[in-house]
GROMACS .gro file of C-alpha atoms in nm:
model
  346
    1MET     CA    1   1.915  12.627   7.764
    2SER     CA    2   2.189  12.363   7.712
    3ARG     CA    3   2.124  12.074   7.484
    4ARG     CA    4   2.137  11.727   7.636
    5ARG     CA    5   2.440  11.531   7.515
    6HIS     CA    6   2.396  11.190   7.361
    7TYR     CA    7   2.667  10.928   7.431
    8ASP     CA    8   2.766  10.640   7.207
    9GLU     CA    9   3.019  10.353   7.226
   10ASP     CA   10   3.308  10.581   7.131
   11ASP     CA   11   3.264  10.772   7.457
   12VAL     CA   12   3.302  10.465   7.674
   13ARG     CA   13   3.653  10.365   7.783
   14VAL     CA   14   3.673   9.997   7.854
   15ARG     CA   15   3.964   9.872   8.066
   16PRO     CA   16   4.123   9.572   7.900
   17GLY     CA   17   4.075   9.243   8.082
   18LYS     CA   18   4.354   9.060   8.260
   19GLY     CA   19   4.312   8.760   8.036
   20SER     CA   20   4.210   8.408   8.118
   21ARG     CA   21   4.560   8.263   8.156
   22PRO     CA   22   4.624   8.197   8.529
   23ARG     CA   23   4.945   8.319   8.689
   24THR     CA   24   5.207   8.058   8.772
   25ARG     CA   25   5.506   8.034   9.003
   26ILE     CA   26   5.691   7.821   8.751
   27ARG     CA   27   5.997   8.003   8.627
   28PRO     CA   28   6.198   7.927   8.314
   29ALA     CA   29   6.477   7.676   8.369
   30HIS     CA   30   6.729   7.870   8.160
   31LYS     CA   31   6.902   7.547   8.061
   32GLY     CA   32   7.121   7.736   7.817
   33ALA     CA   33   7.253   7.977   8.081
   34VAL     CA   34   7.627   8.035   8.103
   35ALA     CA   35   7.818   7.991   8.430
   36GLY     CA   36   7.987   8.300   8.570
   37PHE     CA   37   8.190   8.418   8.869
   38VAL     CA   38   8.104   8.758   9.022
   39VAL     CA   39   8.422   8.966   9.052
   40ALA     CA   40   8.271   9.308   9.129
   41VAL     CA   41   7.941   9.466   9.234
   42ASP     CA   42   7.857   9.828   9.168
   43ARG     CA   43   7.511   9.987   9.209
   44GLY     CA   44   7.305   9.698   9.082
   45ARG     CA   45   7.550   9.596   8.811
   46TYR     CA   46   7.747   9.276   8.843
   47THR     CA   47   8.076   9.219   8.664
   48CYS     CA   48   8.106   8.847   8.598
   49LEU     CA   49   8.389   8.639   8.458
   50ILE     CA   50   8.283   8.367   8.218
   51GLY     CA   51   8.457   8.127   7.982
   52HIS     CA   52   8.319   8.017   7.648
   53ASP     CA   53   8.287   7.667   7.789
   54GLY     CA   54   8.130   7.781   8.116
   55ALA     CA   55   8.445   7.749   8.324
   56VAL     CA   56   8.463   7.947   8.647
   57PRO     CA   57   8.726   7.968   8.921
   58GLY     CA   58   8.741   7.653   9.127
   59ASP     CA   59   8.666   7.417   8.839
   60GLY     CA   60   9.029   7.306   8.818
   61ASP     CA   61   9.323   7.391   8.599
   62ARG     CA   62   9.249   7.548   8.262
   63PRO     CA   63   9.321   7.287   7.992
   64ALA     CA   64   9.546   7.380   7.704
   65GLY     CA   65   9.355   7.544   7.425
   66ARG     CA   66   9.064   7.660   7.641
   67PRO     CA   67   8.953   8.010   7.533
   68GLU     CA   68   9.042   8.295   7.763
   69PRO     CA   69   8.753   8.410   7.983
   70VAL     CA   70   8.570   8.737   7.925
   71LEU     CA   71   8.417   8.994   8.159
   72VAL     CA   72   8.044   9.049   8.127
   73VAL     CA   73   7.832   9.319   8.293
   74ALA     CA   74   7.493   9.191   8.408
   75MET     CA   75   7.184   9.295   8.597
   76LYS     CA   76   6.977   9.081   8.832
   77ALA     CA   77   6.670   8.914   8.685
   78ARG     CA   78   6.337   9.007   8.840
   79GLU     CA   79   6.260   8.650   8.943
   80LEU     CA   80   6.550   8.656   9.188
   81GLY     CA   81   6.360   8.908   9.401
   82ARG     CA   82   6.563   9.048   9.687
   83LYS     CA   83   6.817   8.768   9.684
   84GLY     CA   84   7.154   8.934   9.730
   85ILE     CA   85   7.448   8.878   9.498
   86VAL     CA   86   7.801   8.937   9.628
   87VAL     CA   87   8.156   8.905   9.502
   88GLY     CA   88   8.254   8.539   9.486
   89ASP     CA   89   7.908   8.415   9.391
   90ARG     CA   90   7.875   8.159   9.113
   91VAL     CA   91   7.586   8.259   8.892
   92ALA     CA   92   7.403   8.162   8.573
   93LEU     CA   93   7.377   8.425   8.297
   94VAL     CA   94   7.155   8.467   7.993
   95GLY     CA   95   7.129   8.735   7.728
   96ASP     CA   96   7.427   8.907   7.569
   97VAL     CA   97   7.731   8.740   7.724
   98SER     CA   98   7.977   8.858   7.459
   99GLY     CA   99   8.139   9.109   7.692
  100GLN     CA  100   8.128   9.379   7.427
  101PRO     CA  101   8.090   9.746   7.534
  102ASP     CA  102   7.736   9.866   7.609
  103THR     CA  103   7.600   9.511   7.640
  104LEU     CA  104   7.408   9.378   7.938
  105ALA     CA  105   7.336   9.022   8.045
  106ARG     CA  106   7.101   8.894   8.315
  107VAL     CA  107   7.180   8.692   8.628
  108VAL     CA  108   6.901   8.435   8.645
  109ARG     CA  109   7.035   8.203   8.911
  110VAL     CA  110   7.273   8.212   9.209
  111GLU     CA  111   7.430   7.873   9.270
  112GLU     CA  112   7.452   7.720   9.616
  113ARG     CA  113   7.732   7.879   9.817
  114ARG     CA  114   8.011   7.668   9.964
  115SER     CA  115   8.069   7.936  10.226
  116VAL     CA  116   7.953   8.289  10.299
  117LEU     CA  117   8.119   8.548  10.520
  118LEU     CA  118   7.845   8.728  10.710
  119ARG     CA  119   7.850   9.056  10.894
  120SER     CA  120   7.566   9.174  11.119
  121ALA     CA  121   7.448   9.529  11.059
  122ASP     CA  122   7.624   9.755  11.310
  123ASP     CA  123   7.348  10.013  11.327
  124THR     CA  124   7.040   9.792  11.377
  125GLU     CA  125   6.906   9.631  11.690
  126ASP     CA  126   6.805   9.307  11.524
  127GLY     CA  127   7.154   9.235  11.386
  128VAL     CA  128   7.042   9.171  11.028
  129GLU     CA  129   7.294   8.960  10.843
  130ARG     CA  130   7.484   9.116  10.555
  131PRO     CA  131   7.681   8.885  10.323
  132VAL     CA  132   8.028   9.017  10.248
  133VAL     CA  133   8.171   8.759  10.007
  134ALA     CA  134   8.077   8.408   9.900
  135ASN     CA  135   8.269   8.087   9.830
  136ALA     CA  136   8.593   8.197   9.997
  137ASP     CA  137   8.829   7.928  10.127
  138GLN     CA  138   9.039   8.153  10.347
  139LEU     CA  139   8.995   8.471  10.551
  140VAL     CA  140   9.318   8.671  10.558
  141ILE     CA  141   9.312   8.905  10.858
  142VAL     CA  142   9.555   9.183  10.770
  143THR     CA  143   9.682   9.381  11.068
  144ALA     CA  144   9.978   9.612  11.110
  145LEU     CA  145  10.225   9.564  11.392
  146ALA     CA  146  10.259   9.944  11.419
  147ASP     CA  147  10.124  10.259  11.253
  148PRO     CA  148   9.839  10.189  11.325
  149PRO     CA  149   9.893   9.959  11.625
  150PRO     CA  150   9.725   9.616  11.625
  151ARG     CA  151   9.373   9.591  11.767
  152PRO     CA  152   9.331   9.242  11.915
  153ARG     CA  153   8.957   9.279  11.974
  154MET     CA  154   8.902   9.336  11.604
  155ILE     CA  155   9.118   9.034  11.522
  156ASP     CA  156   8.913   8.827  11.767
  157ARG     CA  157   8.589   8.931  11.598
  158LEU     CA  158   8.718   8.840  11.256
  159LEU     CA  159   8.831   8.501  11.387
  160VAL     CA  160   8.479   8.438  11.516
  161ALA     CA  161   8.340   8.537  11.175
  162ALA     CA  162   8.579   8.290  11.008
  163PHE     CA  163   8.479   8.007  11.244
  164ASP     CA  164   8.111   8.085  11.180
  165ALA     CA  165   8.159   8.076  10.802
  166ASP     CA  166   8.374   7.761  10.820
  167ILE     CA  167   8.655   7.950  10.646
  168GLU     CA  168   9.018   7.892  10.741
  169PRO     CA  169   9.169   8.205  10.902
  170LEU     CA  170   9.517   8.338  10.832
  171LEU     CA  171   9.687   8.620  11.021
  172CYS     CA  172   9.890   8.847  10.794
  173LEU     CA  173  10.105   9.075  11.008
  174THR     CA  174  10.237   9.373  10.813
  175LYS     CA  175  10.495   9.647  10.882
  176ALA     CA  176  10.735   9.409  11.059
  177ASP     CA  177  11.005   9.664  10.982
  178LEU     CA  178  10.845   9.895  11.243
  179ALA     CA  179  10.777   9.654  11.530
  180PRO     CA  180  10.842   9.288  11.623
  181ALA     CA  181  10.567   9.029  11.581
  182ASP     CA  182  10.653   8.810  11.881
  183ASP     CA  183  10.397   8.948  12.129
  184LEU     CA  184  10.103   8.933  11.890
  185VAL     CA  185  10.201   8.588  11.763
  186SER     CA  186  10.219   8.451  12.117
  187HIS     CA  187   9.880   8.607  12.191
  188TYR     CA  188   9.714   8.388  11.925
  189GLU     CA  189   9.937   8.082  11.955
  190PRO     CA  190   9.686   7.895  12.180
  191LEU     CA  191   9.429   7.918  11.900
  192GLY     CA  192   9.661   7.756  11.649
  193VAL     CA  193   9.590   8.024  11.389
  194PRO     CA  194   9.847   8.019  11.104
  195TYR     CA  195  10.027   8.344  11.034
  196VAL     CA  196  10.270   8.515  10.799
  197VAL     CA  197  10.485   8.819  10.874
  198VAL     CA  198  10.577   9.071  10.604
  199ALA     CA  199  10.784   9.390  10.603
  200LYS     CA  200  10.787   9.687  10.370
  201GLY     CA  201  10.971   9.593  10.054
  202GLY     CA  202  11.034   9.243  10.189
  203PRO     CA  203  10.964   8.910  10.017
  204LEU     CA  204  10.606   8.780   9.995
  205ASP     CA  205  10.690   8.416   9.921
  206ALA     CA  206  10.530   8.281  10.241
  207LEU     CA  207  10.209   8.473  10.176
  208ARG     CA  208  10.195   8.372   9.809
  209GLU     CA  209  10.230   8.007   9.909
  210ARG     CA  210   9.927   8.041  10.137
  211LEU     CA  211   9.719   8.211   9.866
  212THR     CA  212   9.802   8.001   9.561
  213ASP     CA  213   9.508   7.804   9.416
  214ARG     CA  214   9.268   7.930   9.679
  215ILE     CA  215   8.998   8.197   9.699
  216SER     CA  216   9.103   8.426   9.983
  217VAL     CA  217   8.926   8.734  10.117
  218LEU     CA  218   9.142   9.008  10.268
  219VAL     CA  219   8.992   9.202  10.560
  220GLY     CA  220   9.154   9.461  10.783
  221HIS     CA  221   9.156   9.814  10.918
  222SER     CA  222   9.229  10.105  10.690
  223GLY     CA  223   9.597  10.191  10.687
  224VAL     CA  224   9.728   9.841  10.766
  225GLY     CA  225   9.879   9.803  10.419
  226LYS     CA  226   9.613   9.584  10.261
  227SER     CA  227   9.603   9.771   9.930
  228THR     CA  228   9.984   9.777   9.920
  229LEU     CA  229   9.984   9.399   9.955
  230VAL     CA  230   9.726   9.361   9.680
  231ASN     CA  231   9.930   9.578   9.442
  232ALA     CA  232  10.240   9.371   9.513
  233LEU     CA  233  10.058   9.040   9.464
  234VAL     CA  234   9.863   9.150   9.155
  235PRO     CA  235  10.070   9.417   8.974
  236HIS     CA  236   9.785   9.528   8.747
  237ALA     CA  237   9.542   9.579   9.040
  238ARG     CA  238   9.632   9.948   9.093
  239ARG     CA  239   9.445   9.969   9.423
  240ALA     CA  240   9.464  10.314   9.583
  241VAL     CA  241   9.695  10.343   9.883
  242SER     CA  242   9.641  10.578  10.179
  243HIS     CA  243   9.845  10.701  10.473
  244VAL     CA  244   9.766  10.681  10.842
  245ASN     CA  245   9.642  10.998  11.010
  246ALA     CA  246   9.907  11.111  11.260
  247VAL     CA  247   9.639  11.240  11.502
  248THR     CA  248   9.380  10.962  11.502
  249GLY     CA  249   9.612  10.674  11.417
  250ARG     CA  250   9.360  10.554  11.159
  251GLY     CA  251   9.380  10.514  10.785
  252ARG     CA  252   9.143  10.650  10.525
  253HIS     CA  253   8.917  10.410  10.333
  254THR     CA  254   9.074  10.373   9.989
  255SER     CA  255   8.905  10.051   9.870
  256THR     CA  256   8.540  10.147   9.837
  257SER     CA  257   8.401   9.812   9.724
  258ALA     CA  258   8.498   9.446   9.721
  259VAL     CA  259   8.669   9.315   9.408
  260ALA     CA  260   8.810   8.975   9.313
  261LEU     CA  261   9.154   8.968   9.150
  262GLU     CA  262   9.326   8.670   8.991
  263LEU     CA  263   9.673   8.585   9.116
  264PRO     CA  264   9.947   8.519   8.859
  265GLU     CA  265  10.040   8.197   9.042
  266GLY     CA  266   9.679   8.073   9.044
  267GLY     CA  267   9.398   8.146   9.285
  268TRP     CA  268   9.203   8.460   9.370
  269ILE     CA  269   9.213   8.732   9.634
  270ILE     CA  270   8.907   8.939   9.721
  271ASP     CA  271   9.002   9.283   9.845
  272THR     CA  272   8.743   9.445  10.072
  273PRO     CA  273   8.705   9.802  10.201
  274GLY     CA  274   8.875   9.882  10.531
  275VAL     CA  275   8.656   9.808  10.834
  276ARG     CA  276   8.630   9.967  11.179
  277GLY     CA  277   8.375   9.725  11.318
  278PHE     CA  278   8.242   9.381  11.233
  279GLY     CA  279   7.897   9.290  11.363
  280LEU     CA  280   7.859   8.938  11.504
  281ALA     CA  281   7.503   8.939  11.639
  282HIS     CA  282   7.417   8.645  11.413
  283VAL     CA  283   7.689   8.420  11.562
  284SER     CA  284   7.576   8.188  11.842
  285VAL     CA  285   7.777   8.080  12.146
  286GLU     CA  286   7.758   7.721  12.019
  287THR     CA  287   7.928   7.823  11.695
  288VAL     CA  288   8.225   7.964  11.885
  289LEU     CA  289   8.240   7.661  12.114
  290ALA     CA  290   8.250   7.429  11.813
  291SER     CA  291   8.592   7.572  11.730
  292PHE     CA  292   8.725   7.436  12.062
  293PRO     CA  293   8.675   7.058  12.043
  294ASP     CA  294   8.900   7.008  12.348
  295LEU     CA  295   8.664   7.217  12.563
  296ILE     CA  296   8.315   7.177  12.421
  297GLU     CA  297   8.242   6.833  12.574
  298THR     CA  298   8.286   6.969  12.926
  299THR     CA  299   8.021   7.237  12.874
  300VAL     CA  300   7.747   6.974  12.921
  301ASP     CA  301   7.833   6.990  13.293
  302CYS     CA  302   7.780   7.366  13.305
  303PRO     CA  303   7.473   7.506  13.487
  304LYS     CA  304   7.171   7.597  13.277
  305GLY     CA  305   7.216   7.928  13.098
  306CYS     CA  306   7.590   7.934  13.156
  307THR     CA  307   7.767   8.202  12.953
  308HIS     CA  308   8.104   8.023  12.994
  309LEU     CA  309   8.254   8.350  13.110
  310GLY     CA  310   8.279   8.249  13.476
  311ASP     CA  311   8.034   8.195  13.765
  312ASP     CA  312   8.059   7.820  13.833
  313CYS     CA  313   8.145   7.735  13.472
  314ALA     CA  314   8.257   7.373  13.437
  315LEU     CA  315   8.546   7.488  13.217
  316ASP     CA  316   8.714   7.644  13.520
  317ARG     CA  317   8.717   7.305  13.693
  318LEU     CA  318   8.855   7.143  13.378
  319VAL     CA  319   9.152   7.380  13.380
  320ALA     CA  320   9.200   7.356  13.757
  321GLU     CA  321   9.224   6.976  13.731
  322GLY     CA  322   9.494   7.010  13.465
  323HIS     CA  323   9.290   6.867  13.177
  324ALA     CA  324   9.306   7.183  12.963
  325GLU     CA  325   9.546   7.469  12.908
  326PRO     CA  326   9.452   7.798  13.080
  327ALA     CA  327   9.551   7.985  12.764
  328ARG     CA  328   9.290   7.792  12.563
  329LEU     CA  329   9.013   7.886  12.804
  330GLU     CA  330   9.129   8.246  12.805
  331SER     CA  331   9.118   8.251  12.424
  332LEU     CA  332   8.768   8.101  12.418
  333ARG     CA  333   8.639   8.360  12.661
  334ARG     CA  334   8.806   8.637  12.467
  335LEU     CA  335   8.625   8.528  12.152
  336LEU     CA  336   8.293   8.491  12.333
  337THR     CA  337   8.331   8.841  12.473
  338SER     CA  338   8.410   8.977  12.126
  339ARG     CA  339   8.057   8.885  12.012
  340GLU     CA  340   7.917   9.164  12.227
  341GLY     CA  341   7.934   9.511  12.073
  342THR     CA  342   8.139   9.621  11.775
  343SER     CA  343   8.412   9.832  11.932
  344ASP     CA  344   8.759   9.768  11.799
  345ASP     CA  345   8.936   9.918  12.100
  346ASP     CA  346   9.190   9.699  12.276
   0.00000   0.00000   0.00000
């Protein structure tokens, strides 16, 4: 017969209490945080450029005697939650900001963005917005005139993205040694989009002038020569260069992530991976119309629910009466059409 066991206080496991201090939503102010500029993002680690006096790109010319900036690797603080951090963001850092090997700082705050280039998810029905870069002044749309041939629909979509982000667009037409630029230039002339034309081994003075003292993001198809341009503009960049597939006419993705690079003449370029589609589900018709001040006032006379693509649109009457250029209306409708779908076919 088994003997009955006697229990004492040592046999009782008491779960510790949660304490009497109530939880609070108040977060530390981090007043001593150092300002930084995100130049690269890789698997939850953020490479940030900081100066000993908190200087970041865009603060003006570097005064004589100011210490050279250092690169710091950081992780995102828990209090930021799911808030995304992208290249070009201005952030506040705490912790070890020495930049020494095997050190890690924390990003505790993302400053308000002056601009953000957004891209809707291509593979979702709700068109969830995905930030690409932040605080850019200029979107450089790099397209080849041949090998691979230009894809106007993709250019149109990138122009819409630039208008939506309130970023100035710039067409950079490469490989002018293989084909003339006249046809493509005339195609976008009604939009008044500035452009530069470059050839293999040719001078880049016109492009450098457009990039100096600005933060520019370079976007384009694989194989258009984007990485070649970056290597010529920033000799130490060493971006991988690919060749165009002779069968498909497409290039291979060589830039796998966005990275910000400082130009010797002043300013920054943000190189992005090659794209084959650019989702625009987040962009409204009104946003596109706002880029056409000479046409937008007439749309108040359009019937309710007008798509401005035809069918009794008041813009047709405006052109017929000679108050607007037909090419402008054609360009507007081309951009409105580009919002639908993500195909880059001509």
